[in-house]
Coordinates of C-alpha atoms in Angstrom, one line a residue:
M1 CA 93.7 59.5 34.7
P2 CA 89.9 59.2 35.1
D3 CA 88.3 55.8 35.4
A4 CA 87.1 55.7 31.8
L5 CA 90.7 55.7 30.6
D6 CA 92.0 53.5 33.4
A7 CA 89.7 50.9 32.0
V8 CA 91.8 50.7 28.8
V9 CA 94.9 49.4 30.5
E10 CA 96.2 48.9 34.0
D11 CA 99.7 49.3 35.4
G12 CA 101.5 46.1 34.9
V13 CA 104.9 44.5 35.7
A14 CA 107.7 46.2 33.9
P15 CA 110.9 44.4 32.8
A16 CA 113.6 44.2 35.4
G17 CA 115.2 47.6 36.0
R18 CA 112.3 49.7 34.7
R19 CA 109.2 51.1 36.4
P20 CA 105.8 50.0 35.1
I21 CA 104.2 52.3 32.6
P22 CA 101.4 54.4 34.2
S23 CA 98.0 53.5 33.0
D24 CA 97.3 57.0 31.6
H25 CA 100.6 56.9 29.6
A26 CA 99.7 53.4 28.4
A27 CA 96.3 54.6 27.2
A28 CA 98.0 57.5 25.4
I29 CA 100.4 55.2 23.6
L30 CA 97.6 52.9 22.6
M31 CA 95.7 55.9 21.1
L32 CA 98.7 56.7 18.9
L33 CA 98.8 53.1 17.7
F34 CA 95.2 53.3 16.4
A35 CA 94.3 54.6 13.0
E36 CA 93.1 58.2 13.0
E37 CA 89.4 57.2 12.5
Q38 CA 89.6 54.6 15.2
A39 CA 91.2 56.9 17.7
A40 CA 88.6 59.6 16.9
E41 CA 85.8 57.2 17.6
I42 CA 87.3 56.4 21.0
L43 CA 87.7 60.1 21.8
T44 CA 84.0 60.8 21.1
R45 CA 83.2 58.4 24.0
L46 CA 85.3 60.3 26.6
E47 CA 84.4 63.2 28.8
P48 CA 85.9 66.6 27.8
D49 CA 88.3 66.5 30.8
E50 CA 89.5 63.1 29.8
V51 CA 90.1 64.2 26.2
R52 CA 92.2 67.1 27.4
Q53 CA 94.2 65.0 29.7
L54 CA 94.7 62.2 27.2
S55 CA 95.7 64.7 24.5
E56 CA 98.4 66.3 26.7
I57 CA 99.9 62.9 27.6
M58 CA 99.9 61.8 23.9
Y59 CA 102.3 64.6 23.1
S60 CA 104.6 63.5 25.9
V61 CA 104.8 59.9 24.8
A62 CA 105.0 60.4 21.1
D63 CA 108.7 59.3 20.9
V64 CA 108.5 56.1 23.0
G65 CA 110.5 53.1 21.7
A66 CA 109.5 49.7 20.6
E67 CA 110.2 48.1 24.0
E68 CA 107.6 50.4 25.7
I69 CA 105.1 49.9 22.9
N70 CA 105.4 46.1 23.3
E71 CA 104.9 46.4 27.0
V72 CA 101.7 48.4 26.5
L73 CA 100.4 45.9 23.9
D74 CA 101.0 43.1 26.4
L75 CA 99.1 44.9 29.0
F76 CA 96.2 45.6 26.6
I77 CA 96.0 42.0 25.5
D78 CA 96.0 40.7 29.1
K79 CA 93.3 43.3 30.0
A80 CA 91.2 42.4 26.9
R81 CA 91.5 38.6 27.6
N82 CA 89.8 39.2 31.0
R83 CA 87.1 41.5 29.7
T84 CA 85.5 39.3 27.0
T85 CA 82.1 39.2 28.8
L86 CA 82.2 42.7 30.2
G87 CA 79.0 43.8 28.4
Y88 CA 76.8 41.0 29.6
K89 CA 74.0 42.5 31.7
A90 CA 76.3 45.5 32.3
D91 CA 73.2 47.8 32.9
E92 CA 72.1 45.6 35.8
Q93 CA 75.6 45.5 37.2
I94 CA 75.9 49.3 37.0
E95 CA 72.5 49.9 38.5
G96 CA 73.3 47.5 41.4
M97 CA 76.6 49.1 42.2
L98 CA 75.1 52.6 42.1
K99 CA 72.3 51.6 44.5
R100 CA 74.8 50.0 46.9
A101 CA 77.0 53.1 46.9
L102 CA 74.4 55.8 46.8
G103 CA 71.1 54.3 48.0
D104 CA 68.0 53.8 45.9
R105 CA 66.9 57.4 45.7
R106 CA 70.2 58.9 44.8
A107 CA 71.0 56.0 42.5
E108 CA 67.8 56.6 40.5
T109 CA 68.7 60.2 40.2
M110 CA 72.2 59.4 38.9
I111 CA 70.8 56.7 36.5
T112 CA 68.3 59.1 35.0
R113 CA 71.1 61.6 34.6
V114 CA 73.6 59.4 32.8
A115 CA 71.7 56.7 31.1
P116 CA 70.1 58.9 28.5
K117 CA 73.5 59.9 27.3
K118 CA 74.0 56.5 25.9
S119 CA 71.4 57.2 23.3
G120 CA 73.6 59.9 21.9
N121 CA 71.0 62.7 21.8
G122 CA 72.0 66.3 21.0
L123 CA 72.1 67.3 24.6
E124 CA 75.5 65.6 24.7
A125 CA 77.0 68.6 23.0
L126 CA 76.1 70.8 26.0
K127 CA 79.0 69.5 28.1
W128 CA 81.4 71.0 25.6
M129 CA 79.9 74.5 26.0
D130 CA 80.7 77.0 28.8
A131 CA 78.0 78.5 31.1
V132 CA 77.8 81.8 29.2
E133 CA 77.2 80.0 25.8
I134 CA 74.5 77.9 27.3
A135 CA 72.8 80.8 29.1
L136 CA 72.8 82.8 25.8
L137 CA 71.3 79.7 24.1
V138 CA 68.3 79.4 26.4
E139 CA 67.7 82.9 27.8
H140 CA 64.9 83.7 25.3
E141 CA 63.4 80.2 25.2
H142 CA 60.5 78.9 27.3
P143 CA 61.6 78.2 30.9
Q144 CA 60.8 74.5 30.4
I145 CA 63.5 74.3 27.7
A146 CA 65.9 75.9 30.1
A147 CA 64.9 73.4 32.9
V148 CA 65.6 70.5 30.5
V149 CA 69.0 71.9 29.6
L150 CA 70.0 72.4 33.3
S151 CA 69.0 68.8 34.1
Y152 CA 71.6 67.5 31.7
L153 CA 74.5 69.7 33.1
K154 CA 76.8 69.1 36.0
P155 CA 75.5 71.0 39.1
E156 CA 78.4 73.4 39.1
V157 CA 77.7 74.4 35.4
A158 CA 73.9 74.4 35.9
A159 CA 74.3 76.8 38.9
N160 CA 76.4 79.2 36.8
V161 CA 73.9 79.1 33.9
L162 CA 71.0 79.7 36.3
Q163 CA 72.7 82.8 37.8
L164 CA 73.3 84.1 34.3
L165 CA 69.6 83.9 33.4
P166 CA 67.2 86.9 34.1
T167 CA 66.3 87.1 37.8
D168 CA 62.6 87.0 37.0
V169 CA 62.8 83.6 35.3
Q170 CA 65.2 81.8 37.7
E171 CA 62.4 80.7 40.1
D172 CA 60.3 79.4 37.3
V173 CA 63.2 77.4 35.8
V174 CA 64.1 75.9 39.2
F175 CA 60.4 74.9 39.9
R176 CA 60.2 73.3 36.4
L177 CA 63.5 71.5 37.0
A178 CA 62.3 70.2 40.4
T179 CA 59.0 68.9 38.8
L180 CA 60.6 67.7 35.5
G181 CA 59.4 64.3 34.4
P182 CA 59.7 62.5 31.0
V183 CA 61.1 64.9 28.4
S184 CA 59.3 64.7 25.1
A185 CA 60.9 64.1 21.8
E186 CA 59.6 67.5 20.7
A187 CA 61.5 69.2 23.5
L188 CA 64.6 67.4 22.5
E189 CA 64.1 68.4 18.9
T190 CA 63.8 72.1 20.0
I191 CA 67.1 71.9 21.9
D192 CA 68.7 70.1 19.0
A193 CA 67.6 73.0 16.7
L194 CA 69.2 75.5 19.2
L195 CA 72.4 73.5 19.3
A196 CA 72.5 73.2 15.5
S197 CA 72.3 77.0 15.3
Q198 CA 75.5 77.0 17.4
G199 CA 77.2 74.5 15.2
A200 CA 76.5 71.4 17.4
G201 CA 75.4 68.2 15.8
Q202 CA 71.8 67.0 15.8
R203 CA 71.4 63.5 17.2
S204 CA 68.1 63.4 19.0
G205 CA 66.8 60.2 20.5
G206 CA 63.3 59.5 21.8
S207 CA 61.8 60.8 25.0
S208 CA 63.9 60.8 28.1
S209 CA 63.6 61.8 31.8
S210 CA 65.9 63.7 34.1
G211 CA 65.7 66.5 36.6
G212 CA 63.8 66.4 39.9
T213 CA 64.2 67.9 43.4
S214 CA 67.7 66.4 43.8
D215 CA 68.9 68.3 40.7
A216 CA 67.3 71.5 42.0
A217 CA 68.8 71.0 45.4
A218 CA 72.3 70.4 44.0
I219 CA 72.1 73.7 42.2
M220 CA 70.7 75.6 45.3
N221 CA 73.6 74.3 47.3
I222 CA 76.1 75.9 44.9
I223 CA 74.7 79.3 44.2
N224 CA 75.1 82.0 46.9
K225 CA 73.0 81.9 50.0
R226 CA 71.0 85.1 49.2
E227 CA 70.0 83.9 45.8
S228 CA 69.1 80.4 46.9
A229 CA 67.0 81.8 49.7
R230 CA 65.1 84.1 47.3
I231 CA 64.4 81.3 44.9
I232 CA 63.3 78.9 47.6
R233 CA 60.9 81.5 49.0
A234 CA 59.4 82.0 45.5
V235 CA 59.0 78.3 45.0
T236 CA 57.4 78.0 48.4
K237 CA 54.7 80.5 47.3
R238 CA 54.1 78.4 44.3
D239 CA 54.2 75.0 45.8
K240 CA 55.1 74.4 49.5
E241 CA 55.6 70.7 49.1
I242 CA 58.1 71.0 46.2
A243 CA 60.0 73.7 48.1
R244 CA 60.1 71.4 51.2
K245 CA 61.4 68.5 49.1
I246 CA 64.1 70.7 47.6
E247 CA 65.2 71.9 51.1
D248 CA 65.2 68.3 52.3
E249 CA 67.5 67.3 49.5
M250 CA 69.8 70.3 50.1
F251 CA 71.1 68.7 53.3
V252 CA 71.0 65.0 54.1
F253 CA 72.6 62.9 56.9
A254 CA 75.7 62.1 54.9
D255 CA 76.4 65.8 54.5
L256 CA 77.1 66.0 58.3
I257 CA 80.7 64.9 57.5
R258 CA 81.3 68.4 56.0
L259 CA 80.5 70.2 59.3
D260 CA 83.3 71.8 61.2
P261 CA 84.2 69.5 64.2
K262 CA 83.1 72.2 66.6
D263 CA 79.7 72.5 65.0
L264 CA 79.3 68.7 64.7
G265 CA 80.2 68.4 68.3
A266 CA 77.5 70.9 69.3
L267 CA 75.0 68.9 67.2
V268 CA 76.0 65.6 68.7
R269 CA 75.7 66.8 72.2
S270 CA 72.1 68.0 71.5
I271 CA 71.0 64.5 70.4
D272 CA 69.8 61.8 72.8
A273 CA 71.5 58.4 72.7
E274 CA 68.2 56.8 71.7
I275 CA 68.5 58.6 68.4
L276 CA 72.3 58.5 68.0
V277 CA 72.5 54.7 68.2
P278 CA 70.3 53.8 65.2
A279 CA 71.5 56.8 63.2
L280 CA 75.2 55.8 63.6
K281 CA 74.3 52.2 63.1
G282 CA 73.6 53.0 59.5
A283 CA 76.3 55.7 59.0
E284 CA 79.3 55.4 56.8
D285 CA 82.5 54.6 58.8
K286 CA 84.1 58.0 58.1
L287 CA 81.1 59.9 59.3
R288 CA 80.7 57.6 62.3
D289 CA 84.3 58.0 63.3
K290 CA 84.1 61.8 62.9
M291 CA 81.0 61.9 65.1
F292 CA 82.7 59.7 67.7
G293 CA 85.7 62.1 67.6
C294 CA 83.4 64.9 68.7
M295 CA 82.4 63.0 71.8
S296 CA 84.2 62.3 75.0
S297 CA 86.0 58.9 75.0
R298 CA 83.5 57.6 77.5
A299 CA 80.4 58.7 75.6
A300 CA 81.8 57.4 72.3
Q301 CA 82.5 54.0 73.8
S302 CA 79.1 53.9 75.4
I303 CA 77.4 54.6 72.0
A304 CA 79.6 52.1 70.2
D305 CA 78.7 49.4 72.8
D306 CA 75.0 50.2 72.4
I307 CA 75.3 49.8 68.6
A308 CA 77.0 46.4 69.0
D309 CA 74.5 45.2 71.6
R310 CA 71.5 46.2 69.5
G311 CA 72.4 43.9 66.6
P312 CA 70.5 44.3 63.3
M313 CA 68.1 47.2 63.2
P314 CA 65.1 47.9 60.8
L315 CA 66.1 50.2 58.0
S316 CA 63.1 52.4 58.8
E317 CA 64.3 53.0 62.3
V318 CA 67.8 54.0 61.0
V319 CA 66.3 56.4 58.4
E320 CA 64.0 58.1 60.9
A321 CA 66.8 58.6 63.4
Q322 CA 69.0 60.1 60.7
K323 CA 66.2 62.4 59.6
A324 CA 65.7 63.5 63.2
I325 CA 69.4 64.5 63.4
V326 CA 69.2 66.4 60.1
Q327 CA 66.2 68.3 61.3
A328 CA 68.0 69.1 64.6
A329 CA 71.0 70.4 62.5
K330 CA 68.6 72.6 60.5
R331 CA 67.0 74.1 63.6
M332 CA 70.4 74.9 65.1
A333 CA 71.5 76.4 61.8
D334 CA 68.4 78.6 61.7
A335 CA 69.1 79.7 65.3
G336 CA 72.7 80.6 64.3
E337 CA 74.2 78.0 66.6
I338 CA 76.0 76.1 63.9
V339 CA 76.9 76.5 60.2
I340 CA 75.9 73.8 57.7
G341 CA 75.9 73.5 53.9
G342 CA 78.5 74.0 51.2
G343 CA 80.7 76.9 50.3
G344 CA 80.9 78.2 53.8
D345 CA 77.3 79.4 53.9
E346 CA 74.8 78.3 56.5
Y347 CA 71.9 76.2 55.4
V348 CA 68.9 78.0 53.9

C-alpha cells in the first residue's frame, strides 16, 4: 500500500496464534467503519492509484469479525496518540527531508510540483484523466496553456500528451514548459473552464509556479529518441541556453547507476583518479559500489583509500568532478562508445 495509506495505520502485534493485520487491510477496514461522507472526504485526499488499491481491498475485508475490527481500532488509537503534533511546521520538515534526499535543485522542482496541489486548484482533476483526454483538451488552446497543463502531470503522462499534440506545436510547448515561471490566476481560470467543459470541478486558487528545464528534461527522457532530438534541435535554434539546460537535466551523475556494467566500466576506465576520487566521495553508496565493481580489485581499493585519506572535500569540488564525468559520458555516447539514458536509447 502506498505511503499515504500506510500513514493511517501500521502493522502491529496480533493476538497469539494470529498474524498481524497488514497495514493496507487495516486501512481498508477503517474506511468501512467511517460514515460515508467521512470516508468520501478521505478518498478525495488520495491519489488515483491509492483509491483503486484501497477500493479493491475494501471488498476483500468487508466480512471481517469483531476481533479483527478491535485490533485495527487499537492500532489506529496507538498511531493517533503518537501523531498529535504531526502538523506542527510540517512544511519545513517536508522541505528539509526532500532537500536531504534530492539535493536543493531537484527538491525545489519537486516542491513547486506538489505544493500547489494543497490549494486544491482545478488542475488536480487532470490526474484523473488519461493522456488522450488531456491532449484533446488542450490541442486547440494556446501553447502556454498546454505547457502549464504538462507541468502538473507526471512525466510519463506528460510525455504521452506531448506526443499526441500536433508536431508543429510540440517544440513551442516544450520551450514554454522549460521557461515557465509563476502561473497567473487568469491561466488557471482558463484551464478550470476547460476542465468544467469536461465535467471536472472548478476550484481555482491564486497564482502558482511549476515547470522548468527539469520538467522538460523528464519528458524528453521518456519520448522516443528521434522525437526528443528533433525537439531539442528546434529549441536550440530558439534559445541555445535553454536547450543546453534541458540537455544537462536529461542526464545527471546519479543516472550513471542505470548504465550497463560494461558501459559504466568503459566510462570509469576513461576517467583519471584525480576526478574519480572527489566524484565518488559525494556519490550514493549504491552508485559508488557499482562503479567500484567495474574496476579491478586493486584499482577500486586504491580509489577507496584515496577517498578515505582525503577527508572532507568542498562540495564545489565534488560537483565539478561529477559534472566532468557526466560530460565524458555524453562524449562517449555521442561517439557511439557507450549507451546512456532511459528506455534503451542512447543520450541525445
